[in-house]
Structure formats: structure tokens, C-alpha cells
PDB file of C-alpha atoms in Angstrom:
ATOM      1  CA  UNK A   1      14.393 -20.538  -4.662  1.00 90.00           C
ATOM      2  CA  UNK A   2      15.205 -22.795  -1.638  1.00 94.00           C
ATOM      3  CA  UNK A   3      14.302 -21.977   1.661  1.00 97.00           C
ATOM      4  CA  UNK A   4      15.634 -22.753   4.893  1.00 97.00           C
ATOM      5  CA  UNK A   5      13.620 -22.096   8.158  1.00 97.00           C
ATOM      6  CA  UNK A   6      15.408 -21.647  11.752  1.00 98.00           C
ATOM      7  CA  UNK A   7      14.928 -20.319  15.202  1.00 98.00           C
ATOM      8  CA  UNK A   8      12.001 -22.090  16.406  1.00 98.00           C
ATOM      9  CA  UNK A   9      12.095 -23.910  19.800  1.00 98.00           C
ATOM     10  CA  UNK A  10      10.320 -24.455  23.307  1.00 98.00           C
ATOM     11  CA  UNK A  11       9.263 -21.022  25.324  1.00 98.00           C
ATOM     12  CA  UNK A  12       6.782 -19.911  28.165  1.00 98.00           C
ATOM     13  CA  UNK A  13       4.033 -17.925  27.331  1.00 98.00           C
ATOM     14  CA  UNK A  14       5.016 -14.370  27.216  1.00 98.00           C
ATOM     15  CA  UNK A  15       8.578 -15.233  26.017  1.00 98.00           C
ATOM     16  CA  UNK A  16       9.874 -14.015  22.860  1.00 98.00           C
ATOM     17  CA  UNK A  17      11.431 -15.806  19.535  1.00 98.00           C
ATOM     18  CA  UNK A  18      12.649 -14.900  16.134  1.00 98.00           C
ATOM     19  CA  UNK A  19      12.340 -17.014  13.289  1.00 98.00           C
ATOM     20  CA  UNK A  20      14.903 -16.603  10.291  1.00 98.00           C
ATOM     21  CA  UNK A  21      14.294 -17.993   6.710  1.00 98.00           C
ATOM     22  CA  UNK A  22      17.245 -18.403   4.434  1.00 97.00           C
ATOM     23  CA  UNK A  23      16.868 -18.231   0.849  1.00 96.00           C
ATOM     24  CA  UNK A  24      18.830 -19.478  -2.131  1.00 92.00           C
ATOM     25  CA  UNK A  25      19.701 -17.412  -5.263  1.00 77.00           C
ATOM     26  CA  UNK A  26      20.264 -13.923  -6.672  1.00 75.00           C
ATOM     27  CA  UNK A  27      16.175 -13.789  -7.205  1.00 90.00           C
ATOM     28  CA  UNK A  28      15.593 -13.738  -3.731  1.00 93.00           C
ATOM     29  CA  UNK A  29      14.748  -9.743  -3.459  1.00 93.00           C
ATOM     30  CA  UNK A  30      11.996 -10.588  -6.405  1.00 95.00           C
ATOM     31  CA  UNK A  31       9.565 -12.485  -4.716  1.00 96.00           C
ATOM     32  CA  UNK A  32       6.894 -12.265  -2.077  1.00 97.00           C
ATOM     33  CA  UNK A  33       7.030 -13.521   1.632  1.00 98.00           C
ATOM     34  CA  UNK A  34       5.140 -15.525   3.994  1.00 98.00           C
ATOM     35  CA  UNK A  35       5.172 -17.462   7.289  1.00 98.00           C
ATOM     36  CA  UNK A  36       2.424 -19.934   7.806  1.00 98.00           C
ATOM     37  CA  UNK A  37       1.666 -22.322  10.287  1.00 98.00           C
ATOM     38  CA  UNK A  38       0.281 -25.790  10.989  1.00 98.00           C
ATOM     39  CA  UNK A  39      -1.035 -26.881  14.541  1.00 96.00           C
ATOM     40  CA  UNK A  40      -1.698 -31.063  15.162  1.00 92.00           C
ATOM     41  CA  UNK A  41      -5.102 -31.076  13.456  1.00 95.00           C
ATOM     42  CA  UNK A  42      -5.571 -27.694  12.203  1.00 96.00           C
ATOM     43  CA  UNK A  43      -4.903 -26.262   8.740  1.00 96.00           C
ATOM     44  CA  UNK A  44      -2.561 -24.417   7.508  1.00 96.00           C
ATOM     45  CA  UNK A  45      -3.012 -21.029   8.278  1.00 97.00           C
ATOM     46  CA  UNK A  46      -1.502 -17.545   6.921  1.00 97.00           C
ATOM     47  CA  UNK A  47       0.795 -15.831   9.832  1.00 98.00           C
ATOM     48  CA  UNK A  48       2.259 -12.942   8.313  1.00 98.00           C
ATOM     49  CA  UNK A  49       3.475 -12.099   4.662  1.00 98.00           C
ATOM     50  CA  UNK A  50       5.893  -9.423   3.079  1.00 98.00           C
ATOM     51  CA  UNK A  51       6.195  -7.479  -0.090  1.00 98.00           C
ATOM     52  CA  UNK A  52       9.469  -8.126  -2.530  1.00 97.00           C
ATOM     53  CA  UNK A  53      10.520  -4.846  -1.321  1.00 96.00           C
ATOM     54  CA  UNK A  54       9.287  -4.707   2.351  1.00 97.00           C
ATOM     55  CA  UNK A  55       6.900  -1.817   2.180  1.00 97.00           C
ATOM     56  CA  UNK A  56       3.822  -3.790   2.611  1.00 98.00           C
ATOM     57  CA  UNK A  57       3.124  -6.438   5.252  1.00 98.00           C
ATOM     58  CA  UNK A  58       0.202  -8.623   6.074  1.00 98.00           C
ATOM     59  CA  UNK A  59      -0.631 -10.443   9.232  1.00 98.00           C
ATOM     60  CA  UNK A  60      -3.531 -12.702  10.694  1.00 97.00           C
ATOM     61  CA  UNK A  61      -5.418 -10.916  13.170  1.00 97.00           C
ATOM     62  CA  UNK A  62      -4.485 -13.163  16.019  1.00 97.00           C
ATOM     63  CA  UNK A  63      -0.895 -11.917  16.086  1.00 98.00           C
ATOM     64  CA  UNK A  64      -1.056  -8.327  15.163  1.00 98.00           C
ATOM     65  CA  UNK A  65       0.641  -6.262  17.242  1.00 98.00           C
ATOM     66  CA  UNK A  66       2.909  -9.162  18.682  1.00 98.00           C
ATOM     67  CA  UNK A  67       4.409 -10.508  15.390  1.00 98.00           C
ATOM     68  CA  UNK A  68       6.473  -8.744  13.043  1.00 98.00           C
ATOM     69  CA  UNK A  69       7.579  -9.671   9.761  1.00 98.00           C
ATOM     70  CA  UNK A  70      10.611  -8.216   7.959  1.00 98.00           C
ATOM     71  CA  UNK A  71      13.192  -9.110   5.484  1.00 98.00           C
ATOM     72  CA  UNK A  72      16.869  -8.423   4.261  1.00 97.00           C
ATOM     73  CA  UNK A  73      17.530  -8.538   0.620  1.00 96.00           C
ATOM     74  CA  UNK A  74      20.872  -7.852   1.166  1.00 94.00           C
ATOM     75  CA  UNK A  75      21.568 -11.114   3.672  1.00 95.00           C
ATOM     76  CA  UNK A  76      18.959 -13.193   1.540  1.00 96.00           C
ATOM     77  CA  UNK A  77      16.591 -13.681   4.648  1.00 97.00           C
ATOM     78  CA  UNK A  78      13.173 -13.130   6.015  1.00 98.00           C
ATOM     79  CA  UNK A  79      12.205 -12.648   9.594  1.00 98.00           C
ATOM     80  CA  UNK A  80       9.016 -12.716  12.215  1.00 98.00           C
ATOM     81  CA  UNK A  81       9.717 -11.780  15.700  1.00 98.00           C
ATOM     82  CA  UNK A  82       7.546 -13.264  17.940  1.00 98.00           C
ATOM     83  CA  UNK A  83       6.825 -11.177  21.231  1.00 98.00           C
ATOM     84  CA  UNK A  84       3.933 -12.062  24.130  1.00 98.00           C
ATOM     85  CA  UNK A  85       3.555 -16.029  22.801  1.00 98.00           C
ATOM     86  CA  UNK A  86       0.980 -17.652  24.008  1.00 98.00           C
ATOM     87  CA  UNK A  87      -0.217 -21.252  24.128  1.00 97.00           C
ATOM     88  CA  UNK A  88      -2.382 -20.897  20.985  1.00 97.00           C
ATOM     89  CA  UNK A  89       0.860 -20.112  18.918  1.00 98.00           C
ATOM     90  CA  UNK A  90       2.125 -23.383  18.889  1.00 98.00           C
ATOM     91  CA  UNK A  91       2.580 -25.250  15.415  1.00 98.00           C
ATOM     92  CA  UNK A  92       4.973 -25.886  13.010  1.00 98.00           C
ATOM     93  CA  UNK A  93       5.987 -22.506  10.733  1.00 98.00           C
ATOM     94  CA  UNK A  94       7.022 -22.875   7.464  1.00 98.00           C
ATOM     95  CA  UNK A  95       8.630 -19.856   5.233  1.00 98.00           C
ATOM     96  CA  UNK A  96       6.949 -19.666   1.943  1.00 98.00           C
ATOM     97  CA  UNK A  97       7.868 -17.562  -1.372  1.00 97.00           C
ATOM     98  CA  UNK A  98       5.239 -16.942  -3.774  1.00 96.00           C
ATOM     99  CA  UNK A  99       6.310 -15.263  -7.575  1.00 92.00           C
ATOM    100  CA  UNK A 100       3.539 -12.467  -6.806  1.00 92.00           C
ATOM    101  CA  UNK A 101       5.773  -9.814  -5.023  1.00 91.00           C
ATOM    102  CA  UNK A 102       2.971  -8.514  -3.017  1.00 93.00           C
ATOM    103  CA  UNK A 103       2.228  -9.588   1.034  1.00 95.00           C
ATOM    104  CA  UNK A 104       0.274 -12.501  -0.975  1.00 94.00           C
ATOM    105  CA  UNK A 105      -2.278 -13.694   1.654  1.00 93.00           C
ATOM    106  CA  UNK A 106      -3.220 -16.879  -0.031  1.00 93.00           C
ATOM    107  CA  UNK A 107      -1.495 -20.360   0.563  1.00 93.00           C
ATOM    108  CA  UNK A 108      -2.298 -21.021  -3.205  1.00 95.00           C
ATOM    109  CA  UNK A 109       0.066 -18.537  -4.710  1.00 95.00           C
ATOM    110  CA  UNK A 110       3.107 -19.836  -2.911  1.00 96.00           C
ATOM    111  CA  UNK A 111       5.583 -21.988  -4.953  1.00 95.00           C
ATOM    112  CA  UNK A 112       8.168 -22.799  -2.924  1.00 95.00           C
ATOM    113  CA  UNK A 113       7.891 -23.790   0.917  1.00 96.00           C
ATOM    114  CA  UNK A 114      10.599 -24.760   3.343  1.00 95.00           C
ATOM    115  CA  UNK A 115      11.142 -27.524   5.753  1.00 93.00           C
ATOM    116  CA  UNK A 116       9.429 -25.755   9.219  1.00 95.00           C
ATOM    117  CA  UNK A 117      10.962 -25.126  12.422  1.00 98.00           C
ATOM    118  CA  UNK A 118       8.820 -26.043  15.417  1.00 98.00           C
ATOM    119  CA  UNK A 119       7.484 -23.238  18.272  1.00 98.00           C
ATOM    120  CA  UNK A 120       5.865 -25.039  21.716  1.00 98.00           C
ATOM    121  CA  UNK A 121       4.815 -22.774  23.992  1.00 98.00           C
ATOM    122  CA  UNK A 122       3.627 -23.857  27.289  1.00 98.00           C
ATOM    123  CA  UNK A 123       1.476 -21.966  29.602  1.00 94.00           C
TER     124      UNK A 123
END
């Protein structure tokens, strides 16, 4: 599966985004999804992730309740709205589909990875 990342950009803190990941191929609905992220010398780290089918979710502790993951089967896409950014939420996010089908926390079982959109959020 390919995957095509969108929607990042330059907010204030407290602003709002929504990031949209486009995936190639009939398979799409099959696999597991996550959003990760990469600040300028920090690792990678897990953001949220998404069952095959929706019904589960995962998400790092430093977003929960202001991130939500979802996904569309039907349209091929994954989401994560981003409400109440702050500083500490800028990095590079990447959309990430692992062959597991579970919320997959672990960068390990992800296979394919798209390009990253950037978020910058200034205080």
C-alpha cells in the first residue's frame, strides 16, 4: 500500500488541524493504522494508531484527549484531528500501515510509511 500524508502546516498554540492519509489499493480496509512523529533531534515516536476496522484506537499519553484518530475504508483514508496544539507538538508526522490489523503500538511492525507533512506550532 502507498500512502500519502496531507494537512499539516503552521498554527498557534491552541489552534486546531486535521491530518489526512491517502492510501493506495483495494487492501486498504485490511491493515492497521498509525501516525507517528519525528521532532529535530528526537525519535520517532508513536502518536496515535487504529484498528483495520476502527473499533480500537491507541494514543500516546501526551495527546489523549486532544487527538483523535479515525479512518474511512470507504474513501481509502485515515485521519487525526488535532485540537488544543501546543508548542511540544511540533515535528514531522508520518502515516504508517502495519499488516497486523490491530492499533499496533510499535514502530517495528509497520511496513509501509509515507512521505510526512510538517505541523509548527508557535506559542
Amino acid at each position: 500500500v502507498q500512502l500519502q500524508a496531507s494537512g499539516g502546516g503552521s498554527v498557534q498554540a491552541g489552534e486546531s488541524l486535521r491530518l489526512s492519509c491517502a492510501g493506495s489499493g483495494r487492501t486498504f480496509s485490511r491493515y492497521g493504522m498509525g501516525w507517528f512523529r519525528q521532532a529535530p533531534g528526537k525519535e520517532r515516536e508513536l502518536v496515535a494508531a487504529i484498528s483495520s476496522n476502527g473499533r480500537a484506537t491507541n494514543y500516546t499519553d501526551s495527546v489523549k484527549g486532544r487527538f483523535t484518530i479515525s479512518r474511512d475504508n470507504v474513501k481509502n483514508t485515515m485521519y487525526l484531528q488535532m485540537n488544543s496544539l501546543k508548542p511540544e507538538d511540533t515535528a514531522r508526522y508520518y502515516c504508517a500501515a502495519s499488516g497486523l490489523g490491530v492499533a499496533v503500538t510499535t514502530s517495528h511492525y509497520y511496513a509501509y510509511w509515507g512521505q510526512g507533512t510538517q505541523v509548527t506550532v508557535s506559542s
